[in-house]
Amino acid sequence: MGPGPSDVSPRVLEALSRPTIGHLDPRFVEMMEEVKGMLQYAFQTKNAMTMPVSAPGSAGMESCFANLVEAGDKVIVCQNGVFGGRMKENVIRCGAEAIMVEDEWGTVVDPAKVEEALEANPDASILAFVHAETSTGAQSDAATLCKLAQDHGCLSIVDAVTSLGGTPVKVDEWGADAIYSGTQKCLSCVPGLSPVSFSDRALEVIRNRKSPVQSWFLDLNLVMGYWGSGAQRTYHHTAPVNSLYALHESLRILQEEGLENAWARHEKNHLALKAGLEAMGIGFIVKEGDCLPQLNAVTVPEGVDEAAVRKALLEDFNLEIGAGLGALAGKVWRIGLMGHASNQKNVMLCLSALEAVLGQMKAPITKGVALDAAMAVYA
Ligand SMILES: *Cc1c(COP(=O)(O)O)cnc(C)c1O
């Protein structure tokens, strides 16, 4: 129950262990087409350019920036946690200028500030933001932000690493232009792949670049020689064959459950965990309504050694929860309820284990009420 990787389903682990076949084998190519189709479903898009980059979420991020940003461009970057800072790094390394729109950690990206920045910088070409900020558990309003980008003639780059599969991600409805995710969060697959999707408008920009994409590996024009439909597939890099079996299986599981049902399950388990923690006296850092169901950042009770609590949970209960990152290090715990791990059993285990460990440390919590409060949500 950390911030990822989440628990991987036995079905996915079984798929991972199937015999490795050639990455140009006709049966494998067939499976690749199915992966693309299921990713379109997960992203809720008809974008033809929807596929997994052969590397973790950070490579999906880099793929969006490296392909869409050129030296001298102006990019508006929203930062309300750790990952917006990485977007800024990407922009700078592309030789472009990052115009920062900053919000307090634990709050969402403020659309009014974004609009101001877009108006003050009519020459900006891209707006980049994190939909689900895993460092704080805040969920920003992607629909509104993508619309603002469009209204100001900008493309949008959206980080959906933690949101995909756990909370609504609607690429076509939002009009998002470039979006990336990861396999090890709410898709409950093994780490190491990054699903991405690009709109036709984004592809147009990539085709008309003044300079070649600096990264050979991530250059979409070349990657599509392998992942593109129709045309004869050519060797670009050796695809991570077994990881793709695993992704295929995890997407089948998502399809069987249904996206809406997966979103509802994440929401329900979050509400139960929240009810239990709050009854115990442990508060959330994100205000009601802005919380991510799959990542719960909560404040460490007064006088408690937060690292000792995590150690006890891990050693005595085989339960992992996450520490705070960056500005929140030492101040919060990040409790994940992602994908396969978002279930009632985990919620109840986490609440009872936390109560036991904190009780033994004489922490200022209310005992004996958390489980009932959580069960009331399930009733
Ligand atoms: C985990 C995460 C990433 C990075 O993904 P990796 O697979 O670790 O490279 C990027 N953005 C967000 C919001 C994340 O939660």
Short mmCIF file of C-alpha atoms and ligand atoms in Angstrom, two decimals:
data_model
loop_
_atom_site.label_atom_id
_atom_site.label_comp_id
_atom_site.label_asym_id
_atom_site.label_seq_id
_atom_site.Cartn_x
_atom_site.Cartn_y
_atom_site.Cartn_z
CA MET A 1 0.00 0.00 0.00
CA GLY A 2 2.73 2.39 -1.01
CA PRO A 3 2.76 4.89 -3.88
CA GLY A 4 3.61 2.11 -6.38
CA PRO A 5 4.52 -0.42 -7.51
CA SER A 6 1.17 -1.85 -6.46
CA ASP A 7 0.39 -5.53 -5.95
CA VAL A 8 0.49 -7.43 -9.21
CA SER A 9 -2.29 -9.92 -9.89
CA PRO A 10 -1.26 -13.60 -10.11
CA ARG A 11 -2.82 -13.64 -13.57
CA VAL A 12 -0.37 -10.93 -14.66
CA LEU A 13 2.60 -12.76 -13.11
CA GLU A 14 1.57 -15.93 -14.92
CA ALA A 15 1.40 -14.04 -18.23
CA LEU A 16 4.88 -12.63 -17.57
CA SER A 17 6.32 -16.14 -17.36
CA ARG A 18 5.04 -17.36 -20.74
CA PRO A 19 7.63 -18.36 -23.36
CA THR A 20 9.40 -15.45 -25.01
CA ILE A 21 8.67 -15.30 -28.73
CA GLY A 22 10.08 -13.00 -31.40
CA HIS A 23 9.09 -9.36 -31.22
CA LEU A 24 8.18 -9.48 -34.93
CA ASP A 25 6.37 -12.83 -34.67
CA PRO A 26 2.91 -12.52 -36.29
CA ARG A 27 1.26 -13.77 -33.08
CA PHE A 28 3.13 -11.13 -31.11
CA VAL A 29 2.16 -8.40 -33.58
CA GLU A 30 -1.47 -9.45 -33.15
CA MET A 31 -1.11 -9.09 -29.40
CA MET A 32 0.44 -5.63 -29.82
CA GLU A 33 -2.66 -4.52 -31.72
CA GLU A 34 -4.82 -5.77 -28.86
CA VAL A 35 -2.68 -3.88 -26.35
CA LYS A 36 -3.13 -0.68 -28.35
CA GLY A 37 -6.89 -1.19 -28.51
CA MET A 38 -7.17 -1.86 -24.79
CA LEU A 39 -5.01 1.18 -24.02
CA GLN A 40 -7.38 3.29 -26.13
CA TYR A 41 -10.16 1.99 -23.89
CA ALA A 42 -8.20 2.75 -20.70
CA PHE A 43 -7.39 6.29 -21.93
CA GLN A 44 -10.90 6.73 -23.42
CA THR A 45 -9.49 7.83 -26.76
CA LYS A 46 -9.60 7.07 -30.46
CA ASN A 47 -6.03 8.40 -30.90
CA ALA A 48 -4.25 6.05 -33.32
CA MET A 49 -0.94 6.91 -31.65
CA THR A 50 -1.64 5.10 -28.38
CA MET A 51 0.96 2.58 -27.26
CA PRO A 52 3.34 1.68 -24.43
CA VAL A 53 6.84 3.16 -24.43
CA SER A 54 9.38 0.45 -23.54
CA ALA A 55 10.51 2.03 -20.28
CA PRO A 56 8.96 3.34 -17.04
CA GLY A 57 6.65 6.34 -16.56
CA SER A 58 9.56 8.79 -16.54
CA ALA A 59 10.33 7.74 -20.13
CA GLY A 60 6.72 8.43 -21.11
CA MET A 61 7.17 11.89 -19.63
CA GLU A 62 10.41 12.39 -21.53
CA SER A 63 8.81 11.08 -24.70
CA CYS A 64 6.10 13.78 -24.57
CA PHE A 65 8.56 16.60 -23.95
CA ALA A 66 11.32 15.43 -26.28
CA ASN A 67 8.92 15.08 -29.20
CA LEU A 68 6.79 18.19 -28.69
CA VAL A 69 9.24 20.76 -27.35
CA GLU A 70 11.96 22.43 -29.40
CA ALA A 71 14.81 24.70 -28.35
CA GLY A 72 13.57 28.25 -27.81
CA ASP A 73 9.94 27.20 -27.12
CA LYS A 74 8.02 28.53 -24.15
CA VAL A 75 6.22 25.95 -22.02
CA ILE A 76 3.89 26.70 -19.12
CA VAL A 77 4.49 24.13 -16.38
CA CYS A 78 2.19 23.74 -13.38
CA GLN A 79 3.82 22.56 -10.19
CA ASN A 80 1.97 21.49 -7.04
CA GLY A 81 4.28 18.65 -6.00
CA VAL A 82 7.33 16.60 -6.97
CA PHE A 83 6.37 15.59 -10.48
CA GLY A 84 5.69 19.07 -11.86
CA GLY A 85 9.32 19.79 -10.96
CA ARG A 86 10.42 16.95 -13.21
CA MET A 87 8.37 18.43 -16.06
CA LYS A 88 10.30 21.67 -15.59
CA GLU A 89 13.61 19.74 -15.80
CA ASN A 90 12.46 18.14 -19.05
CA VAL A 91 11.56 21.51 -20.58
CA ILE A 92 14.93 23.03 -19.64
CA ARG A 93 16.83 20.05 -21.03
CA CYS A 94 14.98 20.48 -24.33
CA GLY A 95 16.52 23.97 -24.47
CA ALA A 96 13.14 25.61 -23.92
CA GLU A 97 11.90 28.10 -21.34
CA ALA A 98 9.67 26.91 -18.49
CA ILE A 99 7.12 29.43 -17.23
CA MET A 100 6.18 28.11 -13.79
CA VAL A 101 2.69 28.25 -12.28
CA GLU A 102 3.13 27.16 -8.67
CA ASP A 103 0.58 26.03 -6.13
CA GLU A 104 0.98 24.88 -2.54
CA TRP A 105 1.80 21.18 -2.13
CA GLY A 106 -1.41 19.39 -1.20
CA THR A 107 -3.61 21.73 -3.25
CA VAL A 108 -4.71 21.35 -6.87
CA VAL A 109 -3.46 23.36 -9.85
CA ASP A 110 -5.37 26.67 -9.81
CA PRO A 111 -7.00 27.23 -13.25
CA ALA A 112 -7.20 30.98 -12.63
CA LYS A 113 -3.40 31.22 -12.28
CA VAL A 114 -2.98 29.06 -15.39
CA GLU A 115 -5.26 31.35 -17.38
CA GLU A 116 -3.26 34.36 -16.20
CA ALA A 117 -0.01 32.71 -17.32
CA LEU A 118 -1.49 31.79 -20.71
CA GLU A 119 -2.64 35.37 -21.22
CA ALA A 120 0.70 36.82 -20.11
CA ASN A 121 2.54 34.46 -22.47
CA PRO A 122 0.68 34.39 -25.79
CA ASP A 123 3.78 32.87 -27.42
CA ALA A 124 3.71 29.76 -25.20
CA SER A 125 3.14 26.59 -27.20
CA ILE A 126 2.42 24.02 -24.49
CA LEU A 127 0.71 23.72 -21.11
CA ALA A 128 1.97 20.85 -18.95
CA PHE A 129 0.47 19.62 -15.69
CA VAL A 130 0.16 16.56 -13.45
CA HIS A 131 -3.37 15.18 -13.19
CA ALA A 132 -2.77 12.99 -10.13
CA GLU A 133 0.10 14.31 -7.99
CA THR A 134 1.41 11.19 -6.28
CA SER A 135 3.58 13.17 -3.89
CA THR A 136 0.57 14.85 -2.25
CA GLY A 137 -2.59 12.96 -3.26
CA ALA A 138 -4.20 15.96 -4.98
CA GLN A 139 -6.23 15.54 -8.15
CA SER A 140 -6.33 18.52 -10.51
CA ASP A 141 -9.15 19.38 -12.91
CA ALA A 142 -7.70 18.04 -16.16
CA ALA A 143 -10.79 18.84 -18.25
CA THR A 144 -10.64 22.54 -17.35
CA LEU A 145 -6.86 22.77 -17.79
CA CYS A 146 -6.88 21.08 -21.21
CA LYS A 147 -9.71 23.39 -22.31
CA LEU A 148 -7.72 26.44 -21.19
CA ALA A 149 -4.75 25.23 -23.24
CA GLN A 150 -6.94 24.81 -26.32
CA ASP A 151 -8.56 28.20 -25.92
CA HIS A 152 -5.10 29.77 -25.93
CA GLY A 153 -3.73 27.83 -28.89
CA CYS A 154 -1.51 25.57 -26.77
CA LEU A 155 -1.04 21.83 -26.78
CA SER A 156 -1.45 20.06 -23.43
CA ILE A 157 0.90 17.50 -21.86
CA VAL A 158 -0.76 15.54 -19.05
CA ASP A 159 0.87 13.28 -16.45
CA ALA A 160 -1.62 10.48 -15.78
CA VAL A 161 0.86 8.02 -14.27
CA THR A 162 -1.10 7.52 -11.08
CA SER A 163 -4.57 8.30 -12.41
CA LEU A 164 -4.95 5.82 -15.28
CA GLY A 165 -7.23 2.97 -14.22
CA GLY A 166 -7.95 4.45 -10.78
CA THR A 167 -9.82 7.66 -11.45
CA PRO A 168 -11.47 9.02 -14.61
CA VAL A 169 -9.02 9.77 -17.44
CA LYS A 170 -10.91 10.90 -20.57
CA VAL A 171 -8.41 11.90 -23.21
CA ASP A 172 -10.86 12.67 -26.05
CA GLU A 173 -13.44 14.37 -23.86
CA TRP A 174 -10.72 16.56 -22.31
CA GLY A 175 -9.01 17.18 -25.63
CA ALA A 176 -5.63 16.27 -24.11
CA ASP A 177 -2.84 16.28 -26.71
CA ALA A 178 -0.11 14.19 -25.12
CA ILE A 179 -0.60 12.00 -22.07
CA TYR A 180 1.58 9.43 -20.38
CA SER A 181 1.11 6.85 -17.65
CA GLY A 182 2.86 3.93 -15.98
CA THR A 183 2.04 0.26 -15.61
CA GLN A 184 2.86 -0.19 -11.91
CA LYS A 185 0.27 2.06 -10.32
CA CYS A 186 -3.46 1.56 -10.90
CA LEU A 187 -2.94 -0.88 -13.78
CA SER A 188 -1.32 -3.25 -11.26
CA CYS A 189 1.16 -4.50 -13.79
CA VAL A 190 4.90 -4.89 -13.37
CA PRO A 191 6.94 -1.64 -13.55
CA GLY A 192 8.82 -0.77 -16.71
CA LEU A 193 6.32 0.31 -19.36
CA SER A 194 4.73 3.68 -20.02
CA PRO A 195 1.44 3.86 -21.93
CA VAL A 196 1.22 7.10 -23.94
CA SER A 197 -1.30 8.67 -26.29
CA PHE A 198 -0.91 11.56 -28.75
CA SER A 199 -3.65 13.50 -30.53
CA ASP A 200 -3.54 14.15 -34.27
CA ARG A 201 -2.78 17.79 -33.50
CA ALA A 202 0.26 16.72 -31.49
CA LEU A 203 1.43 14.41 -34.30
CA GLU A 204 1.13 17.29 -36.76
CA VAL A 205 3.46 19.36 -34.57
CA ILE A 206 5.93 16.48 -34.30
CA ARG A 207 5.93 15.94 -38.08
CA ASN A 208 6.62 19.64 -38.68
CA ARG A 209 9.49 20.06 -36.22
CA LYS A 210 12.31 22.36 -37.27
CA SER A 211 14.93 20.07 -35.71
CA PRO A 212 15.05 16.28 -35.28
CA VAL A 213 14.01 14.90 -31.89
CA GLN A 214 17.20 14.89 -29.84
CA SER A 215 16.53 11.39 -28.43
CA TRP A 216 16.89 8.65 -31.02
CA PHE A 217 15.18 6.06 -28.80
CA LEU A 218 12.13 8.18 -28.01
CA ASP A 219 11.66 9.75 -31.46
CA LEU A 220 8.05 8.85 -32.21
CA ASN A 221 8.61 9.04 -35.95
CA LEU A 222 10.96 6.08 -35.59
CA VAL A 223 9.04 4.26 -32.84
CA MET A 224 5.96 4.21 -35.05
CA GLY A 225 7.85 2.15 -37.61
CA TYR A 226 7.48 -0.63 -35.07
CA TRP A 227 4.24 0.22 -33.26
CA GLY A 228 2.28 1.80 -36.13
CA SER A 229 -0.56 -0.13 -37.74
CA GLY A 230 -0.76 -1.09 -41.38
CA ALA A 231 2.76 -0.51 -42.58
CA GLN A 232 5.26 -3.34 -42.50
CA ARG A 233 6.73 -3.41 -39.01
CA THR A 234 10.43 -2.84 -38.79
CA TYR A 235 12.93 -3.39 -36.04
CA HIS A 236 13.45 -0.35 -33.85
CA HIS A 237 14.42 -1.86 -30.50
CA THR A 238 13.73 -5.30 -29.07
CA ALA A 239 10.37 -4.94 -27.41
CA PRO A 240 10.15 -6.14 -23.79
CA VAL A 241 8.13 -9.13 -24.93
CA ASN A 242 7.27 -10.62 -21.53
CA SER A 243 6.42 -7.26 -19.96
CA LEU A 244 4.01 -6.71 -22.82
CA TYR A 245 2.35 -10.08 -22.11
CA ALA A 246 1.89 -8.78 -18.58
CA LEU A 247 0.45 -5.46 -19.71
CA HIS A 248 -1.90 -7.27 -22.08
CA GLU A 249 -3.20 -9.38 -19.19
CA SER A 250 -3.59 -6.43 -16.82
CA LEU A 251 -5.57 -4.54 -19.46
CA ARG A 252 -7.80 -7.60 -19.97
CA ILE A 253 -8.48 -7.58 -16.22
CA LEU A 254 -9.37 -3.89 -16.39
CA GLN A 255 -11.67 -4.51 -19.33
CA GLU A 256 -13.39 -7.42 -17.58
CA GLU A 257 -14.05 -5.29 -14.51
CA GLY A 258 -15.02 -2.25 -16.57
CA LEU A 259 -13.41 1.16 -16.21
CA GLU A 260 -16.37 2.71 -14.38
CA ASN A 261 -16.42 -0.17 -11.91
CA ALA A 262 -12.68 0.17 -11.31
CA TRP A 263 -13.09 3.90 -10.64
CA ALA A 264 -15.99 3.21 -8.26
CA ARG A 265 -14.01 0.53 -6.40
CA HIS A 266 -11.07 2.92 -5.89
CA GLU A 267 -13.47 5.59 -4.63
CA LYS A 268 -15.24 3.27 -2.19
CA ASN A 269 -12.04 1.93 -0.64
CA HIS A 270 -10.67 5.45 -0.31
CA LEU A 271 -13.81 6.60 1.50
CA ALA A 272 -13.60 3.64 3.89
CA LEU A 273 -9.92 4.25 4.64
CA LYS A 274 -10.60 7.96 5.10
CA ALA A 275 -13.48 7.33 7.48
CA GLY A 276 -11.32 4.97 9.55
CA LEU A 277 -8.26 7.23 9.68
CA GLU A 278 -10.29 10.33 10.52
CA ALA A 279 -12.15 8.48 13.28
CA MET A 280 -8.73 7.58 14.69
CA GLY A 281 -7.76 11.26 14.54
CA ILE A 282 -5.45 11.15 11.53
CA GLY A 283 -6.17 13.91 9.01
CA PHE A 284 -5.68 14.22 5.24
CA ILE A 285 -3.50 16.98 3.81
CA VAL A 286 -5.73 17.43 0.75
CA LYS A 287 -9.14 18.98 1.19
CA GLU A 288 -12.34 16.99 0.63
CA GLY A 289 -13.26 16.81 -3.04
CA ASP A 290 -9.66 17.21 -4.28
CA CYS A 291 -8.42 13.87 -2.87
CA LEU A 292 -7.10 11.14 -5.09
CA PRO A 293 -8.76 7.86 -4.13
CA GLN A 294 -5.65 5.84 -4.96
CA LEU A 295 -3.12 7.91 -2.98
CA ASN A 296 -3.93 9.05 0.53
CA ALA A 297 -1.48 11.52 2.06
CA VAL A 298 -2.14 11.84 5.78
CA THR A 299 -0.44 13.75 8.59
CA VAL A 300 1.76 11.92 11.06
CA PRO A 301 0.38 12.33 14.63
CA GLU A 302 2.28 14.65 17.00
CA GLY A 303 5.49 13.25 18.47
CA VAL A 304 5.47 10.08 16.38
CA ASP A 305 8.62 8.82 14.63
CA GLU A 306 7.08 8.23 11.21
CA ALA A 307 9.93 6.02 9.92
CA ALA A 308 9.62 3.73 12.97
CA VAL A 309 5.91 3.27 12.22
CA ARG A 310 6.60 2.30 8.60
CA LYS A 311 9.31 -0.09 9.75
CA ALA A 312 6.96 -1.77 12.25
CA LEU A 313 4.20 -2.08 9.65
CA LEU A 314 6.59 -3.68 7.22
CA GLU A 315 8.28 -6.04 9.67
CA ASP A 316 5.30 -7.05 11.80
CA PHE A 317 2.47 -6.90 9.26
CA ASN A 318 4.26 -7.26 5.91
CA LEU A 319 2.56 -3.98 4.97
CA GLU A 320 4.28 -1.20 3.05
CA ILE A 321 3.11 2.42 3.19
CA GLY A 322 4.98 5.35 1.65
CA ALA A 323 6.93 8.20 3.21
CA GLY A 324 6.53 11.87 2.34
CA LEU A 325 8.54 13.25 -0.60
CA GLY A 326 10.34 16.58 -0.97
CA ALA A 327 8.72 19.32 1.10
CA LEU A 328 6.51 16.75 2.85
CA ALA A 329 9.30 14.35 3.91
CA GLY A 330 8.90 13.37 7.57
CA LYS A 331 5.49 15.04 7.82
CA VAL A 332 3.14 12.67 6.03
CA TRP A 333 2.51 9.07 5.12
CA ARG A 334 1.32 8.18 1.65
CA ILE A 335 -1.05 5.25 1.69
CA GLY A 336 -1.70 3.73 -1.71
CA LEU A 337 -4.91 1.99 -2.73
CA MET A 338 -3.90 1.28 -6.29
CA GLY A 339 -5.30 -1.25 -8.74
CA HIS A 340 -5.36 -4.80 -7.45
CA ALA A 341 -4.37 -3.53 -3.97
CA SER A 342 -7.46 -1.34 -3.67
CA ASN A 343 -9.67 -3.72 -1.72
CA GLN A 344 -11.54 -3.98 1.57
CA LYS A 345 -9.12 -6.48 3.06
CA ASN A 346 -6.21 -4.05 2.65
CA VAL A 347 -8.18 -1.14 4.07
CA MET A 348 -9.06 -3.13 7.20
CA LEU A 349 -5.51 -4.50 7.54
CA CYS A 350 -4.00 -1.03 7.25
CA LEU A 351 -6.35 0.49 9.81
CA SER A 352 -5.90 -2.27 12.37
CA ALA A 353 -2.13 -2.48 11.92
CA LEU A 354 -1.72 1.30 12.19
CA GLU A 355 -3.87 1.38 15.31
CA ALA A 356 -1.86 -1.42 16.89
CA VAL A 357 1.52 0.15 16.09
CA LEU A 358 0.52 3.70 17.04
CA GLY A 359 -1.21 2.45 20.19
CA GLN A 360 1.96 0.76 21.33
CA MET A 361 3.87 4.00 20.75
CA LYS A 362 1.35 5.85 22.95
CA ALA A 363 0.52 8.13 20.02
CA PRO A 364 -2.37 10.59 20.47
CA ILE A 365 -5.03 8.63 18.56
CA THR A 366 -8.54 7.45 19.36
CA LYS A 367 -8.57 3.67 19.61
CA GLY A 368 -11.37 1.20 18.93
CA VAL A 369 -13.35 3.26 16.41
CA ALA A 370 -11.54 3.07 13.05
CA LEU A 371 -12.75 -0.33 11.92
CA ASP A 372 -16.41 0.44 12.65
CA ALA A 373 -16.13 3.74 10.79
CA ALA A 374 -14.66 1.99 7.75
CA MET A 375 -17.21 -0.85 7.86
CA ALA A 376 -20.02 1.72 7.90
CA VAL A 377 -18.84 2.90 4.47
CA TYR A 378 -19.00 -0.65 3.10
CA ALA A 379 -22.38 -1.41 4.71
C1 LIG B 1 5.39 7.28 -10.48
C2 LIG B 1 5.20 8.57 -11.18
C3 LIG B 1 6.03 8.97 -12.24
C4 LIG B 1 7.26 8.21 -12.67
O1 LIG B 1 7.00 6.92 -13.07
P1 LIG B 1 8.21 5.85 -13.05
O2 LIG B 1 7.56 4.62 -13.59
O3 LIG B 1 8.65 5.74 -11.64
O4 LIG B 1 9.28 6.36 -13.94
C5 LIG B 1 5.72 10.16 -12.89
N1 LIG B 1 4.68 10.91 -12.52
C6 LIG B 1 3.88 10.57 -11.49
C7 LIG B 1 2.73 11.45 -11.12
C8 LIG B 1 4.12 9.39 -10.79
O5 LIG B 1 3.34 9.05 -9.78
#
